[in-house]
Amino acid sequence: MQEEKIKTNYDSSSIQVLEGLEAVRKRPGMYIGTTDVKGLHHLVWEIVDNSIDEALAGYCHNIEVIINKDNSITVKDDGRGIPIDIHPKTGISTVETVYTVLHAGGKFGGGVYKVSGGLHGVGASVVNALSKWVEVTVYKNGKINKVRFEDGGHIKEHLHEVGDCSSDRTGTTVTFKPDPDIFDTDIYDYETLKTRVRELAFLNRGLAITIRDDRDLEDTTGETFMYEGGISEYVRFINQNKTPLHEDIIHLSGEKNGVFFEVAMQYNTSYNSNIYSFVNNINTHDGGTHEDGVKRALTRVINNYSRKNNILKEKDENLKEDDVREGLTMIISCKHPNPQFEGQTKGRLGNSEVKNLADSVFAEGFERFLMENPDEARTIINKAILARNARMAAKKAREATRKTDLTTTNFFGKLSDCKSKDPSISEIFIVEGDSAGGSAKKGRDSMTQAILPLRGKILNVEKARLDKALGNEEIKTIITALGTGIGDYFDLSKLRYDKIIIMTDADVDGSHIRVLLLTLFYRFFKPIVEAGHVYAAQPPLFRIMHGKTRKYVLNEEELESYLKSLPENVRNKAEIARMKGLGEMDDDELNETTMDINTRVLRKITVDDCVSADAIFEKLMGDDVDPRRKFIEENAWNVQNLDI
Ligand code: 1YM
């Protein structure tokens, strides 16, 4: 009797289920944002999130992420294993329910903190909907149980026992292959996955996460990230190539009504701040109450201490938030059972109660640190005072750049502006060197394309305060050309071009300049990057000629696949030339390959690119050639013909 009933339930619910998953396949963007390479990687985090939830609940200690040879992904954990009993509402096993019913995770999951940012536990079913196939294996009660889905969540093999395991072994293993009909690309990037895996390990102290690339024959063991010190070690990692102002990392934490808050910080001698905040492991790009609470307390505590100890005199103005954060590296992490994300990109924490928790935890601990470490306190405050002085000098210099307008003759000598004054169709190419600048000028569409050649290397804004940066000729030219102003006077609506295209050679010097430019944009023009106006041109590395056909390709991979696509007799006769720098292309060639909107390839620069540029920077600048070469080979995209 009962068996009958379950069967009926199963049939009716399975229809609803497939309708749900079909909706995900119809509009994947609604669930995972995009179907480009970013969306492809997003799938991994949806599965890993479930393992992390299990770790936050206290049951899982090891997670493994493997890129398999066929670009499928395996995620393993040693948690309790997804429940395999029949779920009363659906009549099918809970694990099948979790993988086929949208919202199942949210409804049935009992974890303390749910980390999955936008999806709130529907992640597993979304991954299933967007996969060619998925296999879930659960280790529990001495048995191994497996279920397999195919083609967007259709059950292929119901949950069934496939063997025995030792009775103390528990956990979940999931392997999925993203559906190539959904995604623009199916190739996983090891570095992208590794960076996030490492971050997750920092944010969840004690949790070991291993990542391995089985496409790479030499990588048999992978890399394991485990940090007993949690976010303190994250701060040390970010500061590894910087000079700290104090040895110990300040690490403070507190909890109230189930909300856990922690912060780690260390000042260094640089002039910028690196403050990253997270809620339930998700980066809150736009800050929010947790960040506001800490910043408010930081400014207040430093001012109070400075007055009490007569470092700031009565006549002195209070230090501002910008002054006290100069040279500060800080990680803020909040674990909240019910986070409210606000803003257009949901990158801001809105829960108001967190502000006071953050303020009080931070203020109390930081005040104690200053009192117990008077020498360090002095150093930190003196730096803030220098920052304030520079801020005031920069204000004057900025007022001066605001007054410079486009009629300055000196400026016109550098910029070849476009004829159009309509920003929505205008582009500016920032080009390395005069010779490439010359070809670009000849090859451009002068109606919509402006050319700004850079003479020297631009100043590294990582190593200079704003007042000094504003004295640099190349930087001044860029500021004037863009039209937005800078700092207090910045106004995105005044941007004179829709696309700012960085055009540098595919060699070490080129990537160096690109990194400098990215750093400049990140530090001084972040809203321009965030609004998606900054691009890198991608000059091709090879030209293939056969018959009357000329074809350019970006890299060796593309070369190989293009050659493969040719009939054998054509392939054997094809002439392949390796392209030299931008300066060596004639204007037609430069136009065709890099500038013409119909044939060129641009890469949109994201804030994440700028953040990694920041890290790449230190290494590029170092004196040691070997680590530098190794680093560039491994990390700097678009660097193909190395000549160091
Ligand atoms: C490689 C992916 O999904 N691990 C995982 C998921 C769950 C549990 C354990 C789990 C949760 C709970 C109880 C609970 C999930 N369970 C569910 C649901 N790894 C991976 N590990 N027992 C086990 O939250 O109460 C959803 S996810 F809904 F079935 F409880």
XYZ file of C-alpha atoms and ligand atoms in Angstrom:
674
model
C 0.000 0.000 0.000
C 2.511 2.467 1.173
C 4.808 1.701 -1.708
C 1.998 2.542 -4.121
C 1.439 5.872 -2.484
C 5.055 6.891 -2.606
C 5.168 6.008 -6.251
C 2.194 8.235 -7.096
C 3.689 11.114 -5.151
C 6.900 10.639 -6.947
C 5.336 10.797 -10.382
C 3.406 13.994 -9.794
C 6.203 15.789 -8.044
C 8.743 14.754 -10.664
C 6.802 16.679 -13.289
C 6.850 19.839 -11.185
C 10.502 19.256 -10.536
C 11.422 19.189 -14.187
C 9.382 22.314 -14.817
C 11.401 24.042 -12.103
C 14.727 22.946 -13.545
C 13.569 23.819 -17.052
C 12.935 27.377 -15.830
C 16.562 27.535 -14.698
C 17.760 26.356 -18.114
C 15.581 28.923 -19.872
C 16.904 31.834 -17.856
C 20.215 30.760 -16.316
C 21.236 34.387 -15.842
C 18.559 34.830 -13.213
C 20.147 32.132 -11.110
C 23.870 32.374 -11.710
C 24.279 35.863 -13.174
C 25.974 35.004 -16.454
C 26.743 32.005 -18.670
C 30.280 33.136 -19.456
C 33.405 31.885 -17.741
C 32.272 33.550 -14.520
C 29.012 31.616 -14.457
C 30.906 28.411 -15.211
C 33.021 28.914 -12.093
C 29.980 29.957 -10.096
C 28.682 26.373 -10.326
C 31.643 25.142 -8.305
C 30.898 27.549 -5.463
C 27.275 26.505 -5.311
C 28.383 22.959 -4.503
C 31.297 23.977 -2.270
C 28.907 26.243 -0.323
C 26.998 23.179 0.835
C 30.230 21.664 2.153
C 31.116 24.943 3.860
C 27.672 25.081 5.481
C 28.367 21.619 6.789
C 31.720 22.860 8.131
C 30.070 25.867 9.790
C 27.625 23.475 11.416
C 30.696 21.745 12.863
C 30.573 18.427 11.011
C 32.987 18.823 8.120
C 36.750 19.362 8.368
C 38.117 18.578 4.920
C 36.960 19.623 1.482
C 38.520 18.678 -1.839
C 37.962 20.352 -5.194
C 39.238 18.523 -8.274
C 39.259 19.630 -11.884
C 38.936 16.359 -13.790
C 40.507 15.643 -17.171
C 37.234 16.296 -19.008
C 36.726 19.651 -17.227
C 34.110 18.153 -14.976
C 34.422 19.116 -11.317
C 34.456 16.903 -8.246
C 33.768 18.301 -4.776
C 34.243 15.996 -1.783
C 33.618 16.609 1.883
C 33.737 14.596 5.102
C 30.542 15.937 6.629
C 27.489 13.926 7.628
C 26.527 13.187 4.032
C 23.329 14.554 2.508
C 20.369 12.659 4.048
C 19.274 9.657 1.967
C 15.981 8.832 3.648
C 12.701 9.295 1.771
C 11.570 12.839 2.069
C 7.945 12.978 3.337
C 6.858 15.851 1.075
C 8.297 14.625 -2.215
C 8.263 10.891 -1.724
C 11.800 10.661 -3.068
C 15.102 10.557 -1.202
C 16.211 13.824 0.392
C 19.401 13.894 -1.669
C 17.381 13.672 -4.896
C 15.058 16.331 -3.564
C 17.945 18.670 -2.807
C 19.251 18.215 -6.359
C 15.950 18.552 -8.173
C 13.665 20.888 -6.229
C 14.407 24.598 -6.381
C 14.395 25.948 -2.856
C 14.866 22.513 -1.359
C 18.131 23.410 0.305
C 16.597 26.449 1.937
C 13.563 24.573 3.159
C 15.198 21.469 4.448
C 18.626 22.601 5.426
C 19.078 23.133 9.122
C 22.588 24.607 9.073
C 23.419 27.515 11.330
C 24.725 29.895 8.680
C 23.834 29.494 5.046
C 26.639 30.816 2.960
C 25.148 30.681 -0.498
C 24.857 34.366 -1.268
C 22.149 35.016 -3.787
C 20.732 31.548 -4.091
C 19.901 30.681 -0.494
C 20.394 26.978 -0.746
C 18.906 26.350 -4.176
C 22.430 25.988 -5.516
C 22.542 22.215 -5.887
C 19.414 22.051 -8.053
C 20.611 24.976 -10.170
C 23.919 23.204 -10.816
C 21.995 20.082 -11.750
C 19.735 22.007 -14.126
C 22.758 23.484 -15.897
C 24.814 20.287 -16.116
C 25.205 17.614 -18.743
C 25.393 15.101 -15.931
C 25.727 15.041 -12.133
C 26.668 12.207 -9.804
C 26.148 12.460 -6.059
C 27.681 9.851 -3.785
C 26.832 9.743 -0.094
C 28.883 7.842 2.487
C 26.773 7.062 5.550
C 26.030 4.181 7.937
C 28.684 1.972 6.374
C 27.067 2.189 2.939
C 27.895 4.028 -0.261
C 24.821 5.369 -2.080
C 24.809 6.952 -5.482
C 22.424 8.889 -7.692
C 22.958 10.099 -11.266
C 21.225 12.813 -13.270
C 21.619 13.653 -16.943
C 20.746 16.454 -19.368
C 19.643 19.178 -17.010
C 18.463 17.172 -14.014
C 16.663 14.135 -15.499
C 17.128 11.235 -13.147
C 19.225 8.531 -14.777
C 19.880 6.259 -11.826
C 17.785 6.630 -8.685
C 19.595 6.521 -5.380
C 21.010 3.032 -4.953
C 23.639 1.266 -2.901
C 26.897 0.711 -4.737
C 29.019 -0.746 -1.956
C 30.179 -0.687 1.646
C 32.455 1.711 3.454
C 33.827 1.686 6.973
C 31.135 2.605 9.467
C 32.917 5.758 10.607
C 33.252 7.160 7.113
C 30.752 9.856 6.246
C 30.589 12.514 3.596
C 29.335 13.672 0.232
C 31.052 13.560 -3.172
C 29.561 15.421 -6.109
C 30.828 15.359 -9.698
C 29.236 17.487 -12.385
C 29.906 18.380 -16.001
C 28.575 21.816 -17.008
C 26.300 21.696 -20.043
C 28.174 23.065 -23.076
C 24.815 24.114 -24.596
C 24.400 26.579 -21.724
C 27.890 27.943 -21.186
C 30.063 29.920 -23.605
C 33.135 28.023 -22.453
C 33.734 24.750 -20.655
C 37.348 25.226 -19.561
C 38.018 25.736 -15.866
C 40.788 28.044 -14.726
C 42.881 26.594 -11.927
C 44.108 29.961 -10.640
C 40.574 31.344 -10.351
C 39.438 28.334 -8.358
C 42.584 28.328 -6.239
C 42.265 31.993 -5.271
C 38.740 31.523 -3.963
C 39.594 28.198 -2.286
C 42.422 29.916 -0.424
C 40.126 32.756 0.555
C 37.541 30.310 1.884
C 40.273 28.622 3.920
C 41.313 31.967 5.417
C 37.702 32.818 6.238
C 36.973 29.494 7.914
C 39.827 28.865 10.285
C 40.903 25.287 10.722
C 39.020 24.036 7.669
C 41.325 22.268 5.195
C 40.506 22.736 1.520
C 42.501 20.954 -1.169
C 42.488 21.817 -4.837
C 43.907 19.586 -7.543
C 44.128 19.795 -11.304
C 43.886 16.359 -12.862
C 44.284 17.830 -16.344
C 47.861 18.498 -15.331
C 49.796 15.228 -15.433
C 52.388 16.492 -12.972
C 49.919 17.640 -10.333
C 49.134 14.532 -8.332
C 48.756 15.882 -4.816
C 47.269 19.329 -5.349
C 47.550 22.160 -2.863
C 45.965 22.191 0.570
C 45.015 25.393 2.347
C 44.420 25.359 6.073
C 44.881 28.297 8.393
C 44.668 27.927 12.154
C 44.963 31.707 12.429
C 42.080 32.384 10.023
C 41.764 35.993 8.919
C 44.960 37.025 10.778
C 46.830 34.874 8.332
C 44.877 36.494 5.515
C 46.175 39.897 6.604
C 49.726 38.556 6.810
C 49.323 37.077 3.333
C 48.163 40.382 1.829
C 50.988 42.237 3.571
C 53.677 39.692 2.659
C 55.492 41.996 0.264
C 54.873 45.142 2.257
C 56.690 46.553 5.265
C 54.521 46.325 8.397
C 54.432 49.149 10.964
C 53.946 46.696 13.813
C 54.815 43.008 14.077
C 51.642 41.571 15.619
C 48.407 41.391 13.715
C 45.510 42.752 15.720
C 42.709 40.162 15.751
C 39.462 40.908 17.595
C 36.196 39.032 17.761
C 32.839 38.963 19.507
C 29.369 37.465 19.309
C 25.887 38.663 20.095
C 22.504 36.969 19.522
C 23.996 34.433 17.130
C 25.851 37.049 15.088
C 29.596 36.419 15.037
C 31.920 39.253 14.135
C 35.694 39.352 13.738
C 38.314 41.686 12.358
C 42.072 41.387 11.747
C 44.353 44.268 10.839
C 47.904 45.438 10.396
C 49.313 48.752 9.205
C 52.097 48.865 6.598
C 54.218 51.664 5.175
C 52.238 51.971 1.913
C 49.828 54.801 1.206
C 46.752 52.840 0.359
C 44.354 50.755 2.323
C 43.199 47.235 1.612
C 39.987 46.689 3.498
C 37.968 43.625 2.550
C 34.782 42.637 4.280
C 32.758 39.428 4.163
C 29.417 38.199 5.373
C 28.991 34.435 5.524
C 32.119 34.158 3.344
C 30.674 36.409 0.644
C 32.673 39.501 -0.209
C 30.624 42.591 0.583
C 32.164 44.811 -2.108
C 30.157 47.810 -1.058
C 30.735 47.403 2.659
C 27.759 47.861 4.916
C 27.028 48.018 8.618
C 29.891 45.720 9.670
C 32.411 47.892 7.829
C 30.825 51.177 8.903
C 30.941 50.163 12.572
C 34.643 49.349 12.423
C 35.593 52.496 10.491
C 33.634 54.720 12.842
C 35.312 53.109 15.860
C 38.783 53.242 14.272
C 38.591 56.990 13.682
C 37.122 57.702 17.105
C 39.580 55.553 19.051
C 42.618 57.040 17.286
C 41.419 60.615 17.845
C 40.597 59.972 21.500
C 43.944 58.314 22.133
C 45.825 61.077 20.306
C 44.152 63.771 22.371
C 44.587 61.952 25.660
C 48.283 61.539 24.974
C 48.750 65.013 23.607
C 49.805 63.838 20.145
C 47.026 65.951 18.703
C 47.014 69.390 20.282
C 43.900 71.326 21.126
C 44.181 73.528 18.060
C 44.600 70.522 15.694
C 41.679 69.253 13.668
C 40.520 65.690 14.258
C 41.964 63.041 11.955
C 39.525 61.864 9.287
C 38.656 58.323 8.292
C 40.815 58.567 5.151
C 43.814 59.582 7.260
C 43.598 56.732 9.756
C 43.177 54.090 7.077
C 46.307 54.977 5.102
C 48.497 51.877 4.945
C 45.862 49.749 6.633
C 45.218 46.145 5.656
C 42.055 44.852 7.251
C 39.777 41.844 6.918
C 36.322 42.014 8.432
C 34.252 38.861 8.639
C 30.727 38.501 9.922
C 28.717 35.290 10.185
C 25.057 36.117 10.343
C 22.056 33.738 10.472
C 19.860 36.176 8.587
C 21.878 38.645 6.544
C 20.121 41.362 4.547
C 22.055 42.285 1.419
C 21.319 45.660 -0.076
C 22.202 47.759 -3.085
C 21.977 47.067 -6.773
C 24.555 44.297 -6.728
C 23.571 43.131 -3.233
C 27.109 43.878 -2.136
C 26.266 45.723 1.068
C 25.254 44.380 4.468
C 22.133 46.146 5.729
C 21.478 44.643 9.175
C 21.578 47.654 11.481
C 22.342 45.726 14.666
C 25.729 44.707 13.288
C 27.045 48.257 13.313
C 27.082 48.542 17.096
C 28.432 45.030 17.546
C 31.297 45.819 15.166
C 31.924 49.188 16.775
C 32.041 47.877 20.325
C 34.125 44.763 19.612
C 36.613 46.801 17.621
C 36.770 49.876 19.879
C 37.360 47.895 23.027
C 40.082 45.703 21.570
C 41.865 48.375 19.593
C 41.937 50.796 22.518
C 43.571 48.094 24.589
C 46.128 47.480 21.852
C 47.079 51.177 21.718
C 47.434 51.385 25.487
C 49.527 48.274 25.722
C 51.742 49.202 22.747
C 52.531 52.922 23.028
C 55.429 52.820 20.508
C 53.297 51.189 17.827
C 50.482 53.595 18.676
C 52.832 56.517 18.014
C 53.961 55.114 14.682
C 50.404 54.516 13.516
C 49.234 57.977 14.552
C 52.238 59.771 13.070
C 51.467 58.102 9.773
C 47.866 59.283 9.949
C 49.072 62.831 10.602
C 51.343 62.696 7.539
C 48.398 61.403 5.538
C 46.305 64.320 6.701
C 48.990 66.812 5.631
C 49.216 65.153 2.214
C 45.439 65.164 1.906
C 45.402 68.904 2.397
C 48.196 69.446 -0.149
C 46.401 67.172 -2.620
C 43.232 69.151 -2.244
C 45.053 72.179 -3.559
C 46.603 70.211 -6.425
C 43.238 68.724 -7.357
C 41.677 72.100 -7.531
C 44.426 72.917 -9.993
C 43.738 69.850 -12.227
C 40.076 70.748 -12.186
C 40.894 74.070 -13.701
C 43.042 72.585 -16.485
C 40.814 72.165 -19.466
C 41.166 70.576 -22.812
C 42.379 73.759 -24.491
C 45.808 73.554 -22.900
C 48.184 73.314 -25.861
C 50.548 71.055 -24.016
C 47.715 68.624 -23.491
C 46.588 68.678 -27.105
C 50.065 67.711 -28.174
C 49.573 64.370 -26.499
C 45.963 63.438 -27.054
C 44.604 62.852 -30.544
C 40.982 63.264 -29.655
C 38.081 61.889 -31.644
C 35.745 64.168 -33.521
C 32.622 62.939 -31.799
C 31.687 64.650 -28.568
C 29.133 61.974 -27.751
C 30.609 59.876 -24.923
C 28.344 56.915 -25.649
C 30.086 56.227 -28.970
C 33.578 57.500 -28.127
C 36.587 55.416 -27.158
C 40.054 56.277 -25.972
C 43.046 54.027 -26.563
C 45.819 54.448 -24.041
C 48.800 53.211 -26.019
C 52.271 52.209 -24.933
C 54.974 54.175 -26.714
C 55.079 56.746 -29.481
C 55.607 54.342 -32.371
C 52.543 52.249 -31.591
C 50.770 55.516 -30.895
C 51.658 56.650 -34.424
C 50.259 53.492 -36.080
C 47.183 53.691 -33.889
C 46.576 57.275 -34.973
C 46.739 56.281 -38.640
C 44.707 53.112 -38.191
C 41.911 54.567 -36.094
C 38.405 55.694 -36.929
C 38.965 59.333 -36.072
C 35.256 59.954 -35.641
C 34.939 57.828 -32.512
C 38.458 56.762 -31.519
C 40.879 58.935 -29.555
C 44.529 57.974 -29.048
C 46.622 58.803 -26.034
C 50.215 57.574 -26.346
C 52.142 57.204 -23.105
C 55.726 58.389 -23.265
C 57.307 57.116 -20.114
C 56.201 54.625 -17.542
C 53.466 56.108 -15.484
C 54.052 56.670 -11.790
C 53.272 53.741 -9.524
C 50.416 55.054 -7.418
C 50.976 52.257 -4.925
C 54.153 53.962 -3.889
C 52.988 57.572 -3.895
C 50.424 59.653 -2.110
C 47.769 61.469 -4.077
C 49.542 64.824 -3.927
C 52.595 63.345 -5.644
C 50.552 61.426 -8.189
C 48.869 64.641 -9.202
C 52.272 66.085 -10.016
C 52.992 63.318 -12.559
C 52.608 64.459 -16.186
C 51.236 61.199 -17.601
C 48.685 60.898 -14.809
C 47.616 64.502 -15.200
C 47.080 63.905 -18.911
C 44.934 60.844 -18.257
C 42.836 62.692 -15.687
C 42.256 65.588 -18.042
C 41.453 63.344 -21.002
C 38.882 61.311 -19.085
C 37.132 64.450 -17.896
C 35.751 63.020 -14.638
C 38.055 64.817 -12.223
C 39.401 62.937 -9.235
C 38.905 62.506 -5.492
C 36.301 64.847 -4.028
C 35.631 66.235 -7.482
C 35.136 62.921 -9.221
C 31.987 62.807 -11.343
C 31.320 59.689 -13.420
C 28.717 61.455 -15.542
C 31.468 63.638 -16.996
C 33.368 60.657 -18.447
C 34.168 61.590 -22.059
C 34.454 58.045 -23.436
C 32.357 54.912 -23.180
C 35.381 52.663 -23.515
C 38.856 53.211 -22.151
C 41.055 50.697 -23.905
C 44.489 49.882 -22.616
C 46.650 48.800 -25.537
C 50.007 47.367 -24.545
C 52.348 44.794 -25.990
C 52.032 41.150 -25.045
C 55.435 41.152 -23.362
C 56.789 41.902 -19.918
C 57.125 45.659 -20.403
C 53.612 45.762 -21.751
C 52.167 43.880 -18.835
C 54.124 46.105 -16.507
C 52.529 49.208 -17.974
C 49.146 47.561 -17.952
C 49.530 46.729 -14.272
C 50.498 50.335 -13.531
C 47.439 51.566 -15.393
C 45.155 49.083 -13.655
C 46.543 50.204 -10.317
C 45.903 53.821 -11.260
C 42.320 53.069 -12.313
C 41.667 50.977 -9.248
C 42.970 53.534 -6.799
C 41.744 56.750 -8.387
C 38.932 55.817 -10.759
C 37.320 52.750 -9.206
C 33.741 53.747 -10.232
C 34.882 53.789 -13.868
C 36.106 50.197 -13.536
C 32.991 49.153 -11.654
C 30.782 50.625 -14.355
C 32.602 48.438 -16.901
C 34.278 51.159 -18.968
C 37.843 49.840 -18.842
C 39.117 47.265 -21.350
C 42.383 45.697 -22.410
C 43.022 45.293 -26.109
C 44.184 41.819 -27.058
C 46.673 42.031 -29.890
C 47.007 38.707 -31.682
C 50.087 36.583 -31.350
C 49.918 34.726 -34.663
C 48.949 35.433 -38.239
C 47.998 32.532 -40.488
C 47.855 33.001 -44.249
C 46.484 30.539 -46.742
C 45.310 31.459 -50.209
C 43.682 34.848 -49.903
C 42.725 34.329 -46.274
C 44.409 36.167 -43.436
C 43.514 35.030 -39.956
C 44.794 36.308 -36.611
C 44.664 34.315 -33.404
C 45.325 35.330 -29.804
C 47.390 32.429 -28.550
C 48.837 29.006 -29.202
C 45.669 27.203 -28.214
C 43.666 29.107 -30.776
C 46.381 28.588 -33.349
C 46.249 24.859 -32.842
C 42.495 24.632 -33.020
C 42.362 26.879 -36.088
C 44.930 24.747 -37.887
C 43.008 21.628 -36.963
C 39.891 23.093 -38.520
C 41.591 23.443 -41.912
C 41.593 20.664 -44.526
C 44.929 18.898 -44.529
C 46.136 20.217 -47.911
C 45.392 23.816 -46.846
C 46.968 23.337 -43.433
C 50.196 22.043 -44.936
C 50.559 25.150 -47.060
C 49.495 27.696 -44.440
C 52.084 30.318 -43.524
C 52.269 31.075 -39.838
C 53.933 34.236 -38.572
C 54.496 35.177 -34.980
C 53.454 38.798 -34.512
C 55.882 41.172 -32.886
C 54.904 44.141 -30.768
C 52.185 46.657 -31.517
C 54.787 49.054 -32.878
C 55.764 46.601 -35.596
C 52.305 46.216 -37.038
C 51.479 48.619 -39.792
C 48.410 50.770 -39.344
C 46.136 48.525 -41.420
C 47.174 45.495 -39.512
C 46.800 47.228 -36.155
C 43.387 48.475 -37.153
C 42.202 45.085 -38.320
C 43.484 43.086 -35.373
C 43.183 45.378 -32.421
C 41.053 48.434 -33.116
C 38.280 47.709 -35.614
C 35.116 47.124 -33.607
C 34.101 44.346 -35.987
C 37.225 42.242 -35.717
C 39.090 43.121 -32.523
C 38.952 41.241 -29.231
C 38.641 43.270 -26.048
C 38.841 42.023 -22.525
C 36.693 43.858 -19.998
C 38.634 44.730 -16.869
C 36.940 43.955 -13.570
C 37.701 45.144 -10.075
C 39.035 41.651 -9.411
C 41.581 42.109 -12.214
C 42.742 45.294 -10.509
C 42.998 43.595 -7.145
C 45.188 40.878 -8.604
C 47.156 43.528 -10.472
C 47.867 44.996 -7.068
C 49.391 41.718 -5.930
C 51.147 41.068 -9.249
C 52.683 44.460 -8.922
C 54.994 43.794 -6.030
C 56.331 40.726 -7.744
C 56.833 42.412 -11.097
C 58.767 45.168 -9.402
C 61.042 42.853 -7.452
C 64.720 42.551 -8.308
C 64.840 38.784 -8.423
C 64.418 37.651 -11.981
C 63.594 34.003 -11.358
C 60.519 34.337 -9.162
C 59.482 37.185 -11.369
C 59.622 35.121 -14.527
C 57.865 32.227 -12.883
C 55.183 34.512 -11.551
C 54.527 36.210 -14.834
C 54.366 32.905 -16.643
C 51.823 31.628 -14.171
C 49.742 34.679 -13.561
C 49.835 37.614 -15.866
C 47.188 36.973 -18.490
C 47.924 38.049 -21.994
C 51.659 37.732 -21.540
C 52.657 35.290 -24.177
C 56.000 35.984 -25.724
C 58.189 36.409 -22.719
C 61.489 38.053 -23.291
C 62.995 38.326 -19.825
C 30.069 18.164 -2.075
C 28.802 18.786 -1.618
O 26.416 18.882 -0.229
N 27.507 18.302 1.689
C 26.455 18.243 2.587
C 25.176 18.694 2.325
C 24.193 18.566 3.308
C 24.515 17.987 4.533
C 25.822 17.548 4.735
C 23.553 17.815 5.636
C 22.844 18.843 6.104
C 21.964 18.659 7.137
C 21.837 17.418 7.723
C 21.160 19.788 7.631
C 22.852 19.016 2.958
N 21.743 18.554 3.457
C 20.664 19.149 2.922
C 19.354 18.752 3.392
N 28.617 18.553 -0.244
C 27.428 18.606 0.382
N 26.759 17.695 3.781
N 22.570 16.394 7.276
C 23.430 16.582 6.245
O 21.310 20.877 7.113
O 20.341 19.557 8.539
C 20.903 20.105 2.012
S 22.566 20.230 1.800
F 18.448 19.602 2.952
F 19.076 17.581 2.947
F 19.342 18.694 4.695
